[in-house]
mmCIF file of C-alpha atoms in Angstrom:
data_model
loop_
_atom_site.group_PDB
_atom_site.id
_atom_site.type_symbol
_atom_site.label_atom_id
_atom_site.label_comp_id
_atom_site.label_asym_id
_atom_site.label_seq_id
_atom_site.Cartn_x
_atom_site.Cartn_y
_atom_site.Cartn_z
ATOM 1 C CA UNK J 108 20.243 55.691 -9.709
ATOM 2 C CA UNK J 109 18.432 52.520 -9.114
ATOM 3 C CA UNK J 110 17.724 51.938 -5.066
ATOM 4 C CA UNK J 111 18.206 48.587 -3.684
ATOM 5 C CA UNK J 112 14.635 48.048 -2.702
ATOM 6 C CA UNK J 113 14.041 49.142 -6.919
ATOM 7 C CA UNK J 114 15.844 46.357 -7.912
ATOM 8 C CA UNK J 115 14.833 43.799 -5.421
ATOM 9 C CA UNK J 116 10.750 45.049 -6.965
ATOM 10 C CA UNK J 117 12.501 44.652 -10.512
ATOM 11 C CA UNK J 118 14.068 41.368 -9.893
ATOM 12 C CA UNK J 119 11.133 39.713 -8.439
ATOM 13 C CA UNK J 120 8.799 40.767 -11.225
ATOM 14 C CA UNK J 121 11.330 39.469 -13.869
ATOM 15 C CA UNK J 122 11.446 35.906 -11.822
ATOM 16 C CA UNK J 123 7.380 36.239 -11.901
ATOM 17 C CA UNK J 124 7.108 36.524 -15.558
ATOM 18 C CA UNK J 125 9.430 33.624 -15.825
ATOM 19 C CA UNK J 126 7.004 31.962 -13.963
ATOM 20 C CA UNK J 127 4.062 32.928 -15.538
ATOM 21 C CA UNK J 128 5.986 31.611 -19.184
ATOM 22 C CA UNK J 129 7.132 28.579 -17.866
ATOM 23 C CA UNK J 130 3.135 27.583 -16.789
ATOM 24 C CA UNK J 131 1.962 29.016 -20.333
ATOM 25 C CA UNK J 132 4.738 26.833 -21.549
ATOM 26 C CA UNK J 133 3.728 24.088 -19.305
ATOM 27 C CA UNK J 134 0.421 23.961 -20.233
ATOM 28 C CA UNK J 135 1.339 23.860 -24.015
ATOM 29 C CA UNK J 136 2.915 20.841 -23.813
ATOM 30 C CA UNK J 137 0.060 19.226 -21.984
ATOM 31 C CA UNK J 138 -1.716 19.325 -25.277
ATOM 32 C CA UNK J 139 -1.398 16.173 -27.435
ATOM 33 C CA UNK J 140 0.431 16.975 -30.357
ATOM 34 C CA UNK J 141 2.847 15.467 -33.279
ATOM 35 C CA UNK J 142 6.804 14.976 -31.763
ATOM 36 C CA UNK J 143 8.105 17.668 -33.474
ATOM 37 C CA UNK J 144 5.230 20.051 -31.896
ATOM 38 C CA UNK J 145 6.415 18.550 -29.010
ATOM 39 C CA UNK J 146 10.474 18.976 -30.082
ATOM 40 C CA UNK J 147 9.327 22.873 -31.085
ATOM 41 C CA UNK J 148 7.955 24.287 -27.896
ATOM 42 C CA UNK J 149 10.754 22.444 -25.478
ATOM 43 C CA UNK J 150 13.229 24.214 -27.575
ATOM 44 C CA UNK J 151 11.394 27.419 -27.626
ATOM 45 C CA UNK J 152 11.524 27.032 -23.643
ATOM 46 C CA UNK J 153 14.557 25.504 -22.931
ATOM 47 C CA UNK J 154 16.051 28.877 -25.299
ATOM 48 C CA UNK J 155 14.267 31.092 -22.844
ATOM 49 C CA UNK J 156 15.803 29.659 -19.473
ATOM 50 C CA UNK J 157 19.414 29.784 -18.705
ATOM 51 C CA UNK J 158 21.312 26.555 -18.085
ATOM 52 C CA UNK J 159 21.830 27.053 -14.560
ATOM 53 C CA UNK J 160 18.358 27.340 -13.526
ATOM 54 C CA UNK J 161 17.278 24.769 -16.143
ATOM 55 C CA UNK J 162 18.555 22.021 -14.069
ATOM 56 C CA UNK J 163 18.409 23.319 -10.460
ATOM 57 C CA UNK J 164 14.804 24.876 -10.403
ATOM 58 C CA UNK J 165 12.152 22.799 -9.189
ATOM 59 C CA UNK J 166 9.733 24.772 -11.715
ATOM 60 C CA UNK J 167 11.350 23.495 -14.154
ATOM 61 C CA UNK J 168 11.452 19.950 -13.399
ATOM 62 C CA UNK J 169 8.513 19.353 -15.743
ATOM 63 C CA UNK J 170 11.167 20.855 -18.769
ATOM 64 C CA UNK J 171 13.553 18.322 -17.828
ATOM 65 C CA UNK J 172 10.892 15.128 -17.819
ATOM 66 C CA UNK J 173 9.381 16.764 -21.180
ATOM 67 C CA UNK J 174 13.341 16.823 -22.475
ATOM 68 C CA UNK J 175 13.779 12.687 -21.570
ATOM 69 C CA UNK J 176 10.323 11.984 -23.148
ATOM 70 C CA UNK J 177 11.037 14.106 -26.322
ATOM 71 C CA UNK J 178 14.261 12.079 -27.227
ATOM 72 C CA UNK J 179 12.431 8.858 -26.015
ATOM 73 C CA UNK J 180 10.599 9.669 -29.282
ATOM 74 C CA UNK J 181 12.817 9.732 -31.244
ATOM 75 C CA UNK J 182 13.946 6.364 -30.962
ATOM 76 C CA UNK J 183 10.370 4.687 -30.461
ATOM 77 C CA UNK J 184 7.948 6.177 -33.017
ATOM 78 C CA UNK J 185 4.596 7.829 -31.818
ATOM 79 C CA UNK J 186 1.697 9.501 -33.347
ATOM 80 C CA UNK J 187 1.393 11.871 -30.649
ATOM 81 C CA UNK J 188 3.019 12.902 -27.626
ATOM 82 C CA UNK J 189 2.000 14.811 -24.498
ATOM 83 C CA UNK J 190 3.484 16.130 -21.087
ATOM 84 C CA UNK J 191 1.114 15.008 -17.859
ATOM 85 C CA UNK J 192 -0.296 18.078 -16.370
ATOM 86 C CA UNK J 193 0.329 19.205 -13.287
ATOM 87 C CA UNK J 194 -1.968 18.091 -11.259
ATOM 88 C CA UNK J 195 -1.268 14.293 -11.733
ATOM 89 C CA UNK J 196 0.850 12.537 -9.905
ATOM 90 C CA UNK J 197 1.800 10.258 -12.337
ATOM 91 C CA UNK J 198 2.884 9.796 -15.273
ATOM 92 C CA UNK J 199 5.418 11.981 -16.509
ATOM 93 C CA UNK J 200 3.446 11.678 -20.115
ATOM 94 C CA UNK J 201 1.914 9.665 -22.614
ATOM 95 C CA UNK J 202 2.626 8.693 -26.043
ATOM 96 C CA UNK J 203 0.249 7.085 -28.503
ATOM 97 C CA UNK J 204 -2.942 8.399 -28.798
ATOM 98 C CA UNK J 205 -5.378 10.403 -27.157
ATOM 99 C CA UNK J 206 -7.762 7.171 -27.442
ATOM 100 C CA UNK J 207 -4.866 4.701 -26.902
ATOM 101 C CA UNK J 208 -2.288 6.438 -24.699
ATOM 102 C CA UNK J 209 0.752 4.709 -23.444
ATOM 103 C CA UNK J 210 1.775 6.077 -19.707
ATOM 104 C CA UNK J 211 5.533 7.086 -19.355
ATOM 105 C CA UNK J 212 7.258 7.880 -16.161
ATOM 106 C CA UNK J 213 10.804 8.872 -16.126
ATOM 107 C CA UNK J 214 13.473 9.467 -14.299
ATOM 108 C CA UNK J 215 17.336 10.244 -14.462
ATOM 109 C CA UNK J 216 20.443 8.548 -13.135
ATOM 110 C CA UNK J 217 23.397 10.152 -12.467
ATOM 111 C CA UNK J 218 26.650 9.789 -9.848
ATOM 112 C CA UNK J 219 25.814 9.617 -6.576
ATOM 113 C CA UNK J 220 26.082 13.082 -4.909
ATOM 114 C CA UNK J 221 26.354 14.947 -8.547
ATOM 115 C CA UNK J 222 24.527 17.855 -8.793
ATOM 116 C CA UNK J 223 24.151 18.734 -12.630
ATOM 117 C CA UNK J 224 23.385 22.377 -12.011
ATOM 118 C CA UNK J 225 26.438 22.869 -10.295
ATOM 119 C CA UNK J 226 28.209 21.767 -13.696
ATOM 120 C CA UNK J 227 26.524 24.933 -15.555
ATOM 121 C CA UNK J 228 27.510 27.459 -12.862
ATOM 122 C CA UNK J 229 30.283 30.668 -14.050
ATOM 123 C CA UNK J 230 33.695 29.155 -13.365
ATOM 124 C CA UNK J 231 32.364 25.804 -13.038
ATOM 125 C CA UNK J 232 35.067 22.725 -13.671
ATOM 126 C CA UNK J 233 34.030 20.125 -16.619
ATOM 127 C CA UNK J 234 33.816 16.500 -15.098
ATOM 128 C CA UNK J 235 36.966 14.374 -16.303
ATOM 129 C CA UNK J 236 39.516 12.090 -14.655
ATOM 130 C CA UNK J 237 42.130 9.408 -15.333
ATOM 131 C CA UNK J 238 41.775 5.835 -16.476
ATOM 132 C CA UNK J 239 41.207 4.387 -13.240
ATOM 133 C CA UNK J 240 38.063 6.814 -12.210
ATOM 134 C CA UNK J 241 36.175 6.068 -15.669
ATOM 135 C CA UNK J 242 36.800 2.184 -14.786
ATOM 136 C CA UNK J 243 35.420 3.540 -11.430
ATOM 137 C CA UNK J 244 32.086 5.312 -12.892
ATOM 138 C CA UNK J 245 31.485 2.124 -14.895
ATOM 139 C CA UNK J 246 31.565 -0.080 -12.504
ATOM 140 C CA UNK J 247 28.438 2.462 -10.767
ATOM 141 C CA UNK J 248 26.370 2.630 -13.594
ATOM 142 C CA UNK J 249 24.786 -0.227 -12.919
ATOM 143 C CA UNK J 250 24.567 -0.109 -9.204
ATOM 144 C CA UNK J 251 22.961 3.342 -9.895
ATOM 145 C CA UNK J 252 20.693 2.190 -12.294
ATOM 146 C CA UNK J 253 19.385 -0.568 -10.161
ATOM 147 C CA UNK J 254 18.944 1.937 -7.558
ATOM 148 C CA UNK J 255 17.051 4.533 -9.387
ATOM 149 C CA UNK J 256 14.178 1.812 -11.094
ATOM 150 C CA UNK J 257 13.987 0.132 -7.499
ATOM 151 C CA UNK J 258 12.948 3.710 -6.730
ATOM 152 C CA UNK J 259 10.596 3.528 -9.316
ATOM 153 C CA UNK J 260 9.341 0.003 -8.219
ATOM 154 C CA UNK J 261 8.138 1.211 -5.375
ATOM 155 C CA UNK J 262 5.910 3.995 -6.367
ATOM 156 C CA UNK J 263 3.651 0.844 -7.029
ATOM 157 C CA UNK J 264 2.092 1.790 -10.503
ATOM 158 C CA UNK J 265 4.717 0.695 -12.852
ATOM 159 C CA UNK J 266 2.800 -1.794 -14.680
ATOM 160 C CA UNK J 267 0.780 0.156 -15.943
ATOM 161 C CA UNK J 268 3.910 2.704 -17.689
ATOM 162 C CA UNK J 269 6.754 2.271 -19.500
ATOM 163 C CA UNK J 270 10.031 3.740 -17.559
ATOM 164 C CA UNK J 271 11.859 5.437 -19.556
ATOM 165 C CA UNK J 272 15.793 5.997 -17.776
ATOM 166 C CA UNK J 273 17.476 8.815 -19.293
ATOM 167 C CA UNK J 274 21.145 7.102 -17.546
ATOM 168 C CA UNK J 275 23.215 10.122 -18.027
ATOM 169 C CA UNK J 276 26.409 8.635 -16.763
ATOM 170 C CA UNK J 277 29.995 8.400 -18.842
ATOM 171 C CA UNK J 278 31.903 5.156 -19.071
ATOM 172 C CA UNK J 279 34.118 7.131 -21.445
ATOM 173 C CA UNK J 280 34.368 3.463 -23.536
ATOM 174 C CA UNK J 281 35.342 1.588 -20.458
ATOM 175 C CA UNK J 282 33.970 -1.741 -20.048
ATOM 176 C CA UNK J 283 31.494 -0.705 -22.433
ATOM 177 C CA UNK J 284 30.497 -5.048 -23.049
ATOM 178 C CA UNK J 285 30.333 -5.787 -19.477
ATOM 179 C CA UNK J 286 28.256 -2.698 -18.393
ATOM 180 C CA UNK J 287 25.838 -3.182 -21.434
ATOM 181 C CA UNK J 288 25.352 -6.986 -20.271
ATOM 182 C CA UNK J 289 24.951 -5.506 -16.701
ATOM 183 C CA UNK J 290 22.266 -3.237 -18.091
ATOM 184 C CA UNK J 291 20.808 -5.748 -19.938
ATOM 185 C CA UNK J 292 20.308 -8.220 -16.933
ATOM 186 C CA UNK J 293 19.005 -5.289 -14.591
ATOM 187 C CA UNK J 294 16.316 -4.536 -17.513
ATOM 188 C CA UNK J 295 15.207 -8.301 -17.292
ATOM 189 C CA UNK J 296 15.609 -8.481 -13.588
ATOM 190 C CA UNK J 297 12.905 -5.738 -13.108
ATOM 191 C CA UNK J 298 10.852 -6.666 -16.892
ATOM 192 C CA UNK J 299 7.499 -7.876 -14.532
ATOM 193 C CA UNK J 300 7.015 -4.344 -12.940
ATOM 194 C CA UNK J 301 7.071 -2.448 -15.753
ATOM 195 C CA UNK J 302 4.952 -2.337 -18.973
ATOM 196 C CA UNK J 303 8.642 -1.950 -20.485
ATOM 197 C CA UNK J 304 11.856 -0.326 -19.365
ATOM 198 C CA UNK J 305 13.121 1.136 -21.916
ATOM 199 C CA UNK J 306 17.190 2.971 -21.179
ATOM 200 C CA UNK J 307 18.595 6.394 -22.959
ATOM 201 C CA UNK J 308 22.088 5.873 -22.586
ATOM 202 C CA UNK J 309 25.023 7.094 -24.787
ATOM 203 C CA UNK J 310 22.762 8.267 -27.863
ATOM 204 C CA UNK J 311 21.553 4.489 -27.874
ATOM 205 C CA UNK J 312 17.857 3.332 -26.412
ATOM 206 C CA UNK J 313 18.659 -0.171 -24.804
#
């Protein structure tokens, strides 16, 4: 019978070799590489680290940002894609070209207070409601939007990166016109302190 103290040893080495894969996986993606290198080694990762500590780990933050950039690819064609390494502050990556690069930062918006980790907890409850809180979460995209890039804004090096805003907020079809004009006139509002802000929302880049 395994003691306590055993399985405490047993648990801590399996968390250190999770470690030790997610820098070796780190450190592939810092390479510059085709997108679907880049598609083939996030998958390979994201496979290897369950859901729940996917999106509440800080070590695997970088996973996440590498996720936002991947499918920013997808919609705006690159030779070559990288993740930033660790070490740098900014940017999140770079697309391009190892002799032209083009900086990307990103970031995610959700509802205030949401905690998407929580959602892929055992026994968790799937996020839903009635008419009138979808009309409520689309009237908040925006206002979380704005939020978020003013964030961003003040980090002071956005002109020289695109943002790329993975908004991962429902409207469930409500007010889908109005909050695409709000998007719209937030995306103009900020256009001078950006290279570009370019927004993932609802399997669309707007």
């Amino acid at each position: 019978m395994t003691s306590a103290s055993e399985t405490g040893k047993q648990g801590k080495a399996a968390t250190d070799l999770g470690l030790v894969k997610l820098a070796a996986g780190r450190k592939a993606l810092e390479a510059w590489q085709t997108p679907e290198q880049f598609k083939a080694k996030i998958d390979e990762l994201a496979d290897a680290v369950a859901s729940e500590a996917l999106f509440n780990r800080n070590e695997t933050q970088f996973l996440r940002d590498a996720m936002i950039i991947e499918t920013f690819t997808r919609y705006r064609a690159t030779e070559k894609v990288r993740l930033a390494k660790a070490a740098d502050q900014w940017p999140d990556g770079q697309t391009g070209t190892p002799e032209q690069p083009i900086n990307i930062e990103v970031t995610e918006v959700m509802e205030e207070g949401r905690k998407r980790g929580d959602e892929y907890k055992e026994g968790a409850k799937p996020l839903d409601g009635n008419a009138e809180d979808w009309r409520r979460r689309a009237l908040d995209i925006p206002v979380q939007l704005e939020k978020a890039i003013k964030r961003k804004k003040h980090k002071g090096y956005g002109k020289n990166c695109k943002l790329v805003v993975y908004l991962n907020m429902s409207n469930y079809g409500v007010l889908q016109k109005e909050t695409e004009a709000k998007i719209a006139a937030i995306k103009a509002k900020y256009a001078t302190d950006f290279q570009e802000i370019c927004i993932l929302w609802q399997q669309k880049l707007l």
